[in-house]
mmCIF file of C-alpha atoms and ligand atoms in Angstrom:
data_model
loop_
_atom_site.group_PDB
_atom_site.id
_atom_site.type_symbol
_atom_site.label_atom_id
_atom_site.label_comp_id
_atom_site.label_asym_id
_atom_site.label_seq_id
_atom_site.Cartn_x
_atom_site.Cartn_y
_atom_site.Cartn_z
ATOM 1 C CA UNK K 210 28.855 1.903 -46.834
ATOM 2 C CA UNK K 211 28.240 -0.801 -45.156
ATOM 3 C CA UNK K 212 29.513 -3.735 -47.070
ATOM 4 C CA UNK K 213 28.097 -7.681 -46.334
ATOM 5 C CA UNK K 214 30.163 -10.437 -47.537
ATOM 6 C CA UNK K 215 28.393 -14.155 -48.180
ATOM 7 C CA UNK K 216 30.934 -16.797 -47.840
ATOM 8 C CA UNK K 217 30.633 -21.244 -47.102
ATOM 9 C CA UNK K 218 33.414 -22.748 -48.595
ATOM 10 C CA UNK K 219 36.685 -23.314 -48.260
ATOM 11 C CA UNK K 220 37.945 -20.977 -51.934
ATOM 12 C CA UNK K 221 35.598 -18.781 -50.089
ATOM 13 C CA UNK K 222 37.399 -18.334 -46.806
ATOM 14 C CA UNK K 223 40.881 -18.002 -49.178
ATOM 15 C CA UNK K 224 39.365 -14.813 -51.638
ATOM 16 C CA UNK K 225 37.781 -13.140 -49.226
ATOM 17 C CA UNK K 226 40.671 -12.278 -46.691
ATOM 18 C CA UNK K 227 42.485 -9.665 -48.525
ATOM 19 C CA UNK K 228 39.548 -7.982 -49.693
ATOM 20 C CA UNK K 229 37.950 -7.866 -46.326
ATOM 21 C CA UNK K 230 41.616 -6.534 -45.615
ATOM 22 C CA UNK K 231 41.155 -3.815 -47.843
ATOM 23 C CA UNK K 232 37.272 -3.097 -47.804
ATOM 24 C CA UNK K 233 37.778 -2.151 -44.458
ATOM 25 C CA UNK K 234 39.937 1.184 -44.914
ATOM 26 C CA UNK K 235 37.139 2.975 -46.611
ATOM 27 C CA UNK K 236 33.617 0.958 -45.367
ATOM 28 C CA UNK K 237 32.657 -1.454 -42.698
ATOM 29 C CA UNK K 238 32.036 -5.029 -42.947
ATOM 30 C CA UNK K 239 30.091 -7.562 -41.353
ATOM 31 C CA UNK K 240 30.931 -11.330 -42.661
ATOM 32 C CA UNK K 241 28.248 -13.886 -42.698
ATOM 33 C CA UNK K 242 29.539 -17.469 -42.828
ATOM 34 C CA UNK K 243 26.820 -20.019 -44.135
ATOM 35 C CA UNK K 244 28.148 -22.592 -42.975
ATOM 36 C CA UNK K 245 28.804 -24.932 -46.480
ATOM 37 C CA UNK K 246 32.005 -25.737 -44.405
ATOM 38 C CA UNK K 247 32.203 -26.257 -40.677
ATOM 39 C CA UNK K 248 35.047 -28.778 -40.142
ATOM 40 C CA UNK K 249 37.783 -26.754 -38.129
ATOM 41 C CA UNK K 250 39.959 -28.160 -41.381
ATOM 42 C CA UNK K 251 37.398 -27.417 -43.834
ATOM 43 C CA UNK K 252 36.476 -23.598 -41.741
ATOM 44 C CA UNK K 253 38.118 -22.434 -38.795
ATOM 45 C CA UNK K 254 41.610 -23.262 -40.084
ATOM 46 C CA UNK K 255 41.641 -20.375 -43.200
ATOM 47 C CA UNK K 256 40.549 -17.769 -40.684
ATOM 48 C CA UNK K 257 43.343 -18.731 -38.072
ATOM 49 C CA UNK K 258 46.021 -18.165 -40.657
ATOM 50 C CA UNK K 259 44.644 -15.013 -43.302
ATOM 51 C CA UNK K 260 43.580 -13.762 -40.552
ATOM 52 C CA UNK K 261 40.849 -13.152 -41.573
ATOM 53 C CA UNK K 262 38.011 -10.922 -38.856
ATOM 54 C CA UNK K 263 35.272 -13.917 -37.118
ATOM 55 C CA UNK K 264 32.072 -14.033 -39.344
ATOM 56 C CA UNK K 265 29.472 -11.754 -37.096
ATOM 57 C CA UNK K 266 26.585 -14.502 -38.168
ATOM 58 C CA UNK K 267 27.547 -17.907 -39.222
ATOM 59 C CA UNK K 268 24.340 -19.862 -39.879
ATOM 60 C CA UNK K 269 24.934 -23.511 -39.353
ATOM 61 C CA UNK K 270 22.732 -24.591 -42.747
ATOM 62 C CA UNK K 271 25.071 -27.849 -43.442
ATOM 63 C CA UNK K 272 25.095 -30.427 -45.411
ATOM 64 C CA UNK K 273 21.889 -31.217 -47.542
ATOM 65 C CA UNK K 274 20.580 -32.116 -50.897
ATOM 66 C CA UNK K 275 21.940 -28.731 -53.381
ATOM 67 C CA UNK K 276 17.925 -27.620 -52.531
ATOM 68 C CA UNK K 277 17.622 -27.573 -49.047
ATOM 69 C CA UNK K 278 21.300 -26.226 -48.876
ATOM 70 C CA UNK K 279 20.692 -23.491 -50.597
ATOM 71 C CA UNK K 280 17.044 -23.370 -49.497
ATOM 72 C CA UNK K 281 18.033 -22.747 -46.020
ATOM 73 C CA UNK K 282 20.731 -20.685 -46.687
ATOM 74 C CA UNK K 283 18.386 -18.353 -49.047
ATOM 75 C CA UNK K 284 15.645 -18.237 -45.540
ATOM 76 C CA UNK K 285 18.516 -17.041 -43.221
ATOM 77 C CA UNK K 286 20.387 -14.811 -45.088
ATOM 78 C CA UNK K 287 17.263 -12.905 -45.886
ATOM 79 C CA UNK K 288 16.716 -12.991 -41.813
ATOM 80 C CA UNK K 289 20.517 -11.590 -41.732
ATOM 81 C CA UNK K 290 20.331 -8.795 -44.887
ATOM 82 C CA UNK K 291 17.113 -7.903 -43.228
ATOM 83 C CA UNK K 292 18.140 -6.742 -39.692
ATOM 84 C CA UNK K 293 21.756 -5.445 -41.203
ATOM 85 C CA UNK K 294 19.923 -3.394 -44.356
ATOM 86 C CA UNK K 295 23.494 -3.537 -45.735
ATOM 87 C CA UNK K 296 24.442 -1.107 -49.029
ATOM 88 C CA UNK K 297 25.599 -3.782 -50.754
ATOM 89 C CA UNK K 298 26.827 -7.437 -50.808
ATOM 90 C CA UNK K 299 29.195 -9.311 -52.789
ATOM 91 C CA UNK K 300 29.468 -13.268 -52.896
ATOM 92 C CA UNK K 301 32.613 -14.831 -54.175
ATOM 93 C CA UNK K 302 33.045 -17.626 -56.839
ATOM 94 C CA UNK K 303 30.242 -20.848 -57.604
ATOM 95 C CA UNK K 304 29.164 -22.597 -54.539
ATOM 96 C CA UNK K 305 26.048 -22.742 -53.170
ATOM 97 C CA UNK K 306 26.677 -20.090 -50.815
ATOM 98 C CA UNK K 307 27.076 -17.682 -53.478
ATOM 99 C CA UNK K 308 23.654 -18.781 -55.414
ATOM 100 C CA UNK K 309 22.101 -18.050 -52.212
ATOM 101 C CA UNK K 310 23.573 -14.820 -51.099
ATOM 102 C CA UNK K 311 22.628 -13.515 -54.653
ATOM 103 C CA UNK K 312 19.565 -14.180 -54.894
ATOM 104 C CA UNK K 313 18.633 -13.162 -51.207
ATOM 105 C CA UNK K 314 20.007 -10.043 -52.327
ATOM 106 C CA UNK K 315 17.959 -9.306 -55.424
ATOM 107 C CA UNK K 316 15.627 -9.789 -54.146
ATOM 108 C CA UNK K 317 15.616 -7.360 -51.422
ATOM 109 C CA UNK K 318 16.869 -4.846 -54.513
ATOM 110 C CA UNK K 319 20.663 -4.977 -52.280
ATOM 111 C CA UNK K 320 23.112 -4.053 -54.981
ATOM 112 C CA UNK K 321 25.317 -6.948 -55.125
ATOM 113 C CA UNK K 322 29.337 -7.232 -56.361
ATOM 114 C CA UNK K 323 30.201 -11.051 -57.474
ATOM 115 C CA UNK K 324 34.112 -11.574 -57.781
ATOM 116 C CA UNK K 325 34.573 -14.540 -59.774
ATOM 117 C CA UNK K 326 32.456 -13.616 -62.525
ATOM 118 C CA UNK K 327 32.346 -15.164 -65.867
ATOM 119 C CA UNK K 328 34.057 -18.024 -65.301
ATOM 120 C CA UNK K 329 32.132 -20.446 -67.744
ATOM 121 C CA UNK K 330 32.521 -24.406 -68.736
ATOM 122 C CA UNK K 331 29.950 -24.823 -70.778
ATOM 123 C CA UNK K 332 28.893 -28.090 -68.787
ATOM 124 C CA UNK K 333 25.715 -27.529 -67.033
ATOM 125 C CA UNK K 334 25.816 -30.628 -65.049
ATOM 126 C CA UNK K 335 28.465 -29.019 -63.030
ATOM 127 C CA UNK K 336 26.485 -27.337 -60.436
ATOM 128 C CA UNK K 337 28.885 -25.200 -60.068
ATOM 129 C CA UNK K 338 28.467 -23.361 -63.830
ATOM 130 C CA UNK K 339 24.548 -23.247 -62.464
ATOM 131 C CA UNK K 340 25.579 -21.229 -59.629
ATOM 132 C CA UNK K 341 27.991 -18.751 -62.155
ATOM 133 C CA UNK K 342 25.268 -17.793 -64.801
ATOM 134 C CA UNK K 343 22.327 -17.310 -61.178
ATOM 135 C CA UNK K 344 25.403 -14.626 -60.085
ATOM 136 C CA UNK K 345 26.149 -12.944 -63.213
ATOM 137 C CA UNK K 346 22.529 -12.674 -64.271
ATOM 138 C CA UNK K 347 21.314 -11.125 -60.108
ATOM 139 C CA UNK K 348 24.527 -9.590 -59.502
ATOM 140 C CA UNK K 349 24.575 -5.458 -60.383
ATOM 141 C CA UNK K 350 27.850 -5.514 -60.443
ATOM 142 C CA UNK K 351 31.169 -7.901 -61.601
ATOM 143 C CA UNK K 352 34.925 -8.508 -61.385
ATOM 144 C CA UNK K 353 35.780 -10.977 -63.893
ATOM 145 C CA UNK K 354 39.177 -12.739 -63.026
ATOM 146 C CA UNK K 355 40.971 -12.950 -66.422
ATOM 147 C CA UNK K 356 40.006 -11.264 -70.117
ATOM 148 C CA UNK K 357 38.453 -14.858 -71.062
ATOM 149 C CA UNK K 358 35.988 -14.228 -67.637
ATOM 150 C CA UNK K 359 35.827 -10.995 -69.173
ATOM 151 C CA UNK K 360 34.786 -11.955 -72.553
ATOM 152 C CA UNK K 361 31.859 -14.197 -71.434
ATOM 153 C CA UNK K 362 30.038 -11.711 -70.285
ATOM 154 C CA UNK K 363 30.218 -9.477 -73.673
ATOM 155 C CA UNK K 364 25.967 -9.377 -73.026
ATOM 156 C CA UNK K 365 26.141 -7.935 -69.921
ATOM 157 C CA UNK K 366 29.039 -5.510 -69.899
ATOM 158 C CA UNK K 367 27.913 -1.903 -68.571
ATOM 159 C CA UNK K 368 28.474 -4.042 -65.026
ATOM 160 C CA UNK K 369 31.810 -5.878 -65.370
ATOM 161 C CA UNK K 370 35.194 -4.638 -65.064
ATOM 162 C CA UNK K 371 38.367 -7.058 -65.421
ATOM 163 C CA UNK K 372 40.026 -6.578 -61.838
ATOM 164 C CA UNK K 373 42.345 -9.488 -62.221
ATOM 165 C CA UNK K 374 41.713 -12.622 -59.440
ATOM 166 C CA UNK K 375 41.568 -12.275 -56.030
ATOM 167 C CA UNK K 376 43.282 -15.746 -54.725
ATOM 168 C CA UNK K 377 46.797 -13.994 -56.520
ATOM 169 C CA UNK K 378 46.320 -11.812 -53.338
ATOM 170 C CA UNK K 379 45.588 -14.462 -50.813
ATOM 171 C CA UNK K 380 48.927 -15.761 -52.345
ATOM 172 C CA UNK K 381 50.928 -12.809 -51.605
ATOM 173 C CA UNK K 382 49.738 -12.823 -48.095
ATOM 174 C CA UNK K 383 51.328 -15.984 -47.077
ATOM 175 C CA UNK K 384 54.380 -16.355 -49.462
ATOM 176 C CA UNK K 385 56.486 -15.575 -47.277
ATOM 177 C CA UNK K 386 55.503 -18.726 -44.837
ATOM 178 C CA UNK K 387 56.215 -21.319 -47.453
ATOM 179 C CA UNK K 388 59.281 -23.509 -46.885
ATOM 180 C CA UNK K 389 61.114 -24.306 -49.675
ATOM 181 C CA UNK K 390 61.896 -27.759 -50.025
ATOM 182 C CA UNK K 391 61.680 -29.461 -53.468
ATOM 183 C CA UNK K 392 60.367 -33.347 -52.997
ATOM 184 C CA UNK K 393 59.836 -35.682 -54.603
ATOM 185 C CA UNK K 394 55.953 -36.769 -54.932
ATOM 186 C CA UNK K 395 52.690 -36.124 -56.850
ATOM 187 C CA UNK K 396 49.867 -33.717 -55.219
ATOM 188 C CA UNK K 397 46.712 -35.239 -55.925
ATOM 189 C CA UNK K 398 43.066 -33.358 -54.629
ATOM 190 C CA UNK K 399 40.024 -34.873 -56.428
ATOM 191 C CA UNK K 400 35.946 -33.591 -54.975
ATOM 192 C CA UNK K 401 34.376 -32.837 -58.340
ATOM 193 C CA UNK K 402 31.296 -34.396 -58.001
ATOM 194 C CA UNK K 403 31.411 -36.160 -61.707
ATOM 195 C CA UNK K 404 34.906 -37.776 -60.356
ATOM 196 C CA UNK K 405 34.017 -38.480 -56.770
ATOM 197 C CA UNK K 406 29.983 -39.219 -56.901
ATOM 198 C CA UNK K 407 29.553 -42.492 -59.026
ATOM 199 C CA UNK K 408 31.982 -45.383 -56.526
ATOM 200 C CA UNK K 409 32.958 -46.844 -60.119
ATOM 201 C CA UNK K 410 35.145 -43.448 -61.731
ATOM 202 C CA UNK K 411 36.577 -42.730 -58.459
ATOM 203 C CA UNK K 412 37.794 -46.256 -58.180
ATOM 204 C CA UNK K 413 39.017 -45.937 -62.194
ATOM 205 C CA UNK K 414 41.111 -43.197 -61.400
ATOM 206 C CA UNK K 415 42.963 -44.420 -58.207
ATOM 207 C CA UNK K 416 43.397 -48.078 -59.361
ATOM 208 C CA UNK K 417 45.134 -45.553 -62.791
ATOM 209 C CA UNK K 418 46.947 -44.243 -60.478
ATOM 210 C CA UNK K 419 48.056 -46.900 -58.389
ATOM 211 C CA UNK K 420 50.417 -47.440 -61.987
ATOM 212 C CA UNK K 421 52.049 -44.376 -61.917
ATOM 213 C CA UNK K 422 55.450 -45.255 -60.511
ATOM 214 C CA UNK K 423 55.945 -42.034 -58.037
ATOM 215 C CA UNK K 424 54.369 -41.008 -54.852
ATOM 216 C CA UNK K 425 51.006 -39.693 -54.722
ATOM 217 C CA UNK K 426 50.620 -37.177 -51.899
ATOM 218 C CA UNK K 427 46.323 -37.159 -51.378
ATOM 219 C CA UNK K 428 44.475 -34.846 -49.104
ATOM 220 C CA UNK K 429 41.145 -36.459 -49.455
ATOM 221 C CA UNK K 430 38.077 -33.150 -49.332
ATOM 222 C CA UNK K 431 34.894 -34.790 -47.083
ATOM 223 C CA UNK K 432 33.027 -35.654 -49.906
ATOM 224 C CA UNK K 433 35.434 -38.141 -51.322
ATOM 225 C CA UNK K 434 36.318 -39.278 -47.930
ATOM 226 C CA UNK K 435 33.094 -40.307 -47.730
ATOM 227 C CA UNK K 436 32.653 -41.687 -50.876
ATOM 228 C CA UNK K 437 35.896 -44.145 -50.241
ATOM 229 C CA UNK K 438 35.034 -44.882 -46.291
ATOM 230 C CA UNK K 439 31.254 -46.416 -47.485
ATOM 231 C CA UNK K 440 32.637 -48.321 -50.276
ATOM 232 C CA UNK K 441 35.704 -49.801 -48.208
ATOM 233 C CA UNK K 442 37.981 -48.865 -50.909
ATOM 234 C CA UNK K 443 41.538 -49.811 -50.256
ATOM 235 C CA UNK K 444 44.353 -46.857 -51.016
ATOM 236 C CA UNK K 445 46.993 -48.718 -52.952
ATOM 237 C CA UNK K 446 50.438 -48.573 -51.648
ATOM 238 C CA UNK K 447 51.643 -44.850 -54.137
ATOM 239 C CA UNK K 448 48.519 -42.973 -52.351
ATOM 240 C CA UNK K 449 48.998 -41.764 -49.589
ATOM 241 C CA UNK K 450 46.321 -40.398 -48.007
ATOM 242 C CA UNK K 451 46.196 -37.263 -44.860
ATOM 243 C CA UNK K 452 43.707 -35.095 -44.304
ATOM 244 C CA UNK K 453 42.201 -31.618 -45.711
ATOM 245 C CA UNK K 454 45.350 -29.172 -45.097
ATOM 246 C CA UNK K 455 45.453 -25.724 -44.213
ATOM 247 C CA UNK K 456 45.984 -22.978 -46.980
ATOM 248 C CA UNK K 457 49.874 -22.733 -46.157
ATOM 249 C CA UNK K 458 50.439 -25.779 -45.794
ATOM 250 C CA UNK K 459 48.251 -26.488 -48.945
ATOM 251 C CA UNK K 460 50.739 -24.276 -51.037
ATOM 252 C CA UNK K 461 53.698 -25.382 -49.460
ATOM 253 C CA UNK K 462 52.862 -28.881 -50.448
ATOM 254 C CA UNK K 463 51.983 -27.906 -54.665
ATOM 255 C CA UNK K 464 55.267 -26.067 -54.373
ATOM 256 C CA UNK K 465 57.042 -28.565 -53.303
ATOM 257 C CA UNK K 466 55.380 -30.199 -55.344
ATOM 258 C CA UNK K 467 56.956 -32.271 -58.581
ATOM 259 C CA UNK K 468 53.273 -32.152 -60.507
ATOM 260 C CA UNK K 469 49.709 -31.578 -58.970
ATOM 261 C CA UNK K 470 46.832 -34.283 -60.703
ATOM 262 C CA UNK K 471 43.493 -32.022 -59.096
ATOM 263 C CA UNK K 472 40.134 -31.470 -60.337
ATOM 264 C CA UNK K 473 39.869 -28.490 -57.608
ATOM 265 C CA UNK K 474 39.850 -24.462 -60.120
ATOM 266 C CA UNK K 475 42.096 -22.821 -57.795
ATOM 267 C CA UNK K 476 44.262 -25.652 -57.521
ATOM 268 C CA UNK K 477 44.961 -25.143 -61.141
ATOM 269 C CA UNK K 478 45.447 -21.299 -60.920
ATOM 270 C CA UNK K 479 47.751 -21.671 -58.135
ATOM 271 C CA UNK K 480 50.018 -23.891 -59.262
ATOM 272 C CA UNK K 481 50.584 -22.164 -62.847
ATOM 273 C CA UNK K 482 51.470 -18.308 -60.238
ATOM 274 C CA UNK K 483 54.016 -22.125 -58.449
ATOM 275 C CA UNK K 484 55.973 -23.317 -61.459
ATOM 276 C CA UNK K 485 54.210 -26.914 -60.968
ATOM 277 C CA UNK K 486 53.145 -28.278 -64.128
ATOM 278 C CA UNK K 487 49.336 -29.328 -63.270
ATOM 279 C CA UNK K 488 47.312 -32.762 -64.592
ATOM 280 C CA UNK K 489 43.664 -31.717 -64.595
ATOM 281 C CA UNK K 490 41.445 -34.035 -64.214
ATOM 282 C CA UNK K 491 38.045 -33.452 -66.169
ATOM 283 C CA UNK K 492 38.043 -32.499 -69.619
ATOM 284 C CA UNK K 493 36.845 -29.086 -69.975
ATOM 285 C CA UNK K 494 38.212 -26.331 -67.163
ATOM 286 C CA UNK K 495 37.029 -22.035 -66.922
ATOM 287 C CA UNK K 496 40.550 -21.307 -66.617
ATOM 288 C CA UNK K 497 42.036 -21.783 -70.332
ATOM 289 C CA UNK K 498 44.575 -19.894 -70.193
ATOM 290 C CA UNK K 499 47.118 -22.161 -67.846
ATOM 291 C CA UNK K 500 46.125 -24.882 -71.199
ATOM 292 C CA UNK K 501 47.165 -22.987 -74.096
ATOM 293 C CA UNK K 502 50.017 -21.384 -72.458
ATOM 294 C CA UNK K 503 51.598 -25.262 -71.617
ATOM 295 C CA UNK K 504 51.104 -25.521 -68.142
ATOM 296 C CA UNK K 505 47.924 -27.496 -67.371
ATOM 297 C CA UNK K 506 47.011 -30.305 -69.154
ATOM 298 C CA UNK K 507 43.376 -31.643 -69.273
ATOM 299 C CA UNK K 508 43.731 -35.747 -68.736
ATOM 300 C CA UNK K 509 41.028 -38.711 -69.362
ATOM 301 C CA UNK K 510 41.672 -41.669 -67.071
ATOM 302 C CA UNK K 511 39.617 -43.805 -69.447
ATOM 303 C CA UNK K 512 42.590 -42.763 -72.087
ATOM 304 C CA UNK K 513 45.373 -45.329 -73.370
ATOM 305 C CA UNK K 514 47.851 -43.013 -72.818
ATOM 306 C CA UNK K 515 46.911 -41.550 -69.212
ATOM 307 C CA UNK K 516 49.501 -42.398 -66.899
ATOM 308 C CA UNK K 517 51.925 -41.521 -70.176
ATOM 309 C CA UNK K 518 50.926 -38.140 -70.801
ATOM 310 C CA UNK K 519 51.614 -38.156 -67.243
ATOM 311 C CA UNK K 520 55.020 -38.810 -66.956
ATOM 312 C CA UNK K 521 55.787 -36.832 -70.389
ATOM 313 C CA UNK K 522 54.523 -33.756 -69.211
ATOM 314 C CA UNK K 523 56.757 -31.220 -69.277
ATOM 315 C CA UNK K 524 55.926 -27.784 -69.773
ATOM 316 C CA UNK K 525 58.944 -25.311 -70.322
ATOM 317 C CA UNK K 526 56.965 -21.874 -71.090
ATOM 318 C CA UNK K 527 57.348 -18.348 -69.385
ATOM 319 C CA UNK K 528 54.256 -18.240 -66.772
ATOM 320 C CA UNK K 529 52.233 -15.094 -68.085
ATOM 321 C CA UNK K 530 50.968 -13.208 -65.833
ATOM 322 C CA UNK K 531 47.154 -13.593 -67.101
ATOM 323 C CA UNK K 532 45.794 -13.188 -63.454
ATOM 324 C CA UNK K 533 47.202 -9.850 -62.626
ATOM 325 C CA UNK K 534 48.037 -7.898 -59.228
ATOM 326 C CA UNK K 535 46.818 -6.105 -56.838
ATOM 327 C CA UNK K 536 43.098 -6.989 -56.942
ATOM 328 C CA UNK K 537 42.244 -6.448 -53.837
ATOM 329 C CA UNK K 538 43.064 -3.028 -54.012
ATOM 330 C CA UNK K 539 41.387 -2.931 -57.673
ATOM 331 C CA UNK K 540 38.691 -4.487 -56.718
ATOM 332 C CA UNK K 541 37.666 -1.492 -53.916
ATOM 333 C CA UNK K 542 38.331 1.421 -55.409
ATOM 334 C CA UNK K 543 35.890 0.392 -58.334
ATOM 335 C CA UNK K 544 33.441 0.039 -55.076
ATOM 336 C CA UNK K 545 34.226 3.555 -53.950
ATOM 337 C CA UNK K 546 32.738 5.267 -56.629
ATOM 338 C CA UNK K 547 30.408 3.433 -57.445
ATOM 339 C CA UNK K 548 27.181 5.808 -57.924
ATOM 340 C CA UNK K 549 23.591 5.142 -56.529
ATOM 341 C CA UNK K 550 23.756 2.961 -53.418
HETATM 342 C C1 UD1 A 781 31.729 -26.796 -52.714
HETATM 343 C C2 UD1 A 781 31.348 -26.469 -54.121
HETATM 344 C C3 UD1 A 781 32.772 -26.695 -54.984
HETATM 345 C C4 UD1 A 781 33.913 -26.021 -54.624
HETATM 346 C C5 UD1 A 781 34.079 -26.838 -53.626
HETATM 347 C C6 UD1 A 781 35.514 -26.936 -52.797
HETATM 348 C C7 UD1 A 781 28.917 -26.055 -53.930
HETATM 349 C C8 UD1 A 781 28.069 -26.483 -55.355
HETATM 350 N N1 UD1 A 781 30.660 -26.901 -54.826
HETATM 351 O O1 UD1 A 781 31.830 -28.214 -52.658
HETATM 352 O O2 UD1 A 781 31.994 -25.291 -56.191
HETATM 353 O O3 UD1 A 781 34.471 -26.212 -55.416
HETATM 354 O O4 UD1 A 781 32.245 -26.503 -52.520
HETATM 355 O O5 UD1 A 781 35.771 -27.240 -51.723
HETATM 356 O O6 UD1 A 781 28.725 -25.412 -53.429
HETATM 357 N N2 UD1 A 781 31.661 -31.888 -45.358
HETATM 358 C C9 UD1 A 781 32.080 -32.009 -44.183
HETATM 359 N N3 UD1 A 781 32.905 -31.000 -43.615
HETATM 360 C C10 UD1 A 781 32.773 -29.758 -43.737
HETATM 361 C C11 UD1 A 781 32.111 -29.487 -45.379
HETATM 362 C C12 UD1 A 781 31.729 -29.974 -46.320
HETATM 363 O O7 UD1 A 781 31.907 -33.364 -43.639
HETATM 364 O O8 UD1 A 781 33.394 -29.358 -43.526
HETATM 365 C C13 UD1 A 781 30.844 -32.464 -46.489
HETATM 366 C C14 UD1 A 781 29.400 -32.755 -46.895
HETATM 367 O O9 UD1 A 781 28.710 -32.507 -45.615
HETATM 368 C C15 UD1 A 781 28.882 -33.110 -47.962
HETATM 369 C C16 UD1 A 781 30.341 -32.516 -48.023
HETATM 370 O O10 UD1 A 781 31.237 -32.809 -47.300
HETATM 371 O O11 UD1 A 781 28.641 -34.149 -47.528
HETATM 372 C C17 UD1 A 781 30.146 -31.880 -49.287
HETATM 373 O O12 UD1 A 781 29.730 -30.495 -48.766
HETATM 374 P P1 UD1 A 781 29.392 -29.203 -49.760
HETATM 375 O O13 UD1 A 781 29.517 -28.468 -49.557
HETATM 376 O O14 UD1 A 781 28.255 -30.410 -50.475
HETATM 377 O O15 UD1 A 781 30.553 -29.759 -51.315
HETATM 378 P P2 UD1 A 781 31.917 -29.442 -51.944
HETATM 379 O O16 UD1 A 781 31.619 -30.720 -52.292
HETATM 380 O O17 UD1 A 781 32.432 -29.504 -50.755
#
């Protein structure tokens, strides 16, 4: 088969790596990079570290409003699909690249797979939630990362397969490169629009975290950096800003951290797998199992006990395997057995 994988944003390069490696054993793969993330440190470094093949097409879409970004992607992806005529399109996760890729495939009657299907925050103000709902409704095959995600697809379960989470395989690919150097810091990442797009919300989070008597290492996402710079927000002394990190460095920073404070979906999972306590600055999460098993705690910076809760959070329970293993292999075996494509 000719398989077309569509990616565009940082977490998608990470998910693509193990899939691409496995799928190329059986099929021809072409990669479309929408260009949603374009900085070397948001894109190139992941292709290098995960030894990903160079994309066959880079659409160079860049930023814009949601409609502009997704609209331009839809137009350009359609052109490529018309030239390449793949048998199957693969989309990953919940970004605008996922939305545009799945829609472009559906409009051309090309069968498609959604990897990381079934996740729900049940919060429709999140752009990612809308992208997930659309991709899950129009993709032909849905590969789910957890049992709970699988259960969310109960109505369309004919086409859904519980495969486990592909990020387990991504982590496996670079595990041997991680240096163990347990250290006395907290790792912080923030990029969700509801935490960073309003300067009052962002400065409130930062002000609260300045009360933690801990060194906080803060790799800053471009979205967050823009807000900080445009508003001349001065970071307190205990928060040390660094540039966005490569995948190996990011896993290393997580592994060696005392605790992690984040609003990222991927990092909540990685923290769980690495056995590092995670505090999530959100009112809900798609990765409910990590909370139920005690390793992830949802926290609200406006809660009067916010700092105390972070200080006292000290999970000790077992980390059950909720994300599976050898996931890419399972996915490609399923694809090999798809009929009528
Ligand atoms: C996107 C995804 C989000 C994912 C996140 C991971 C959507 C709706 N959101 O959010 O689900 O968790 O990626 O990082 O698709 N920018 C740069 N350099 C880059 C990339 C972006 O400066 O290399 C700037 C853009 O110009 C834009 C801002 O960062 O102003 C945000 O980028 P955007 O692609 O809109 O979404 P993310 O916030 O990264």
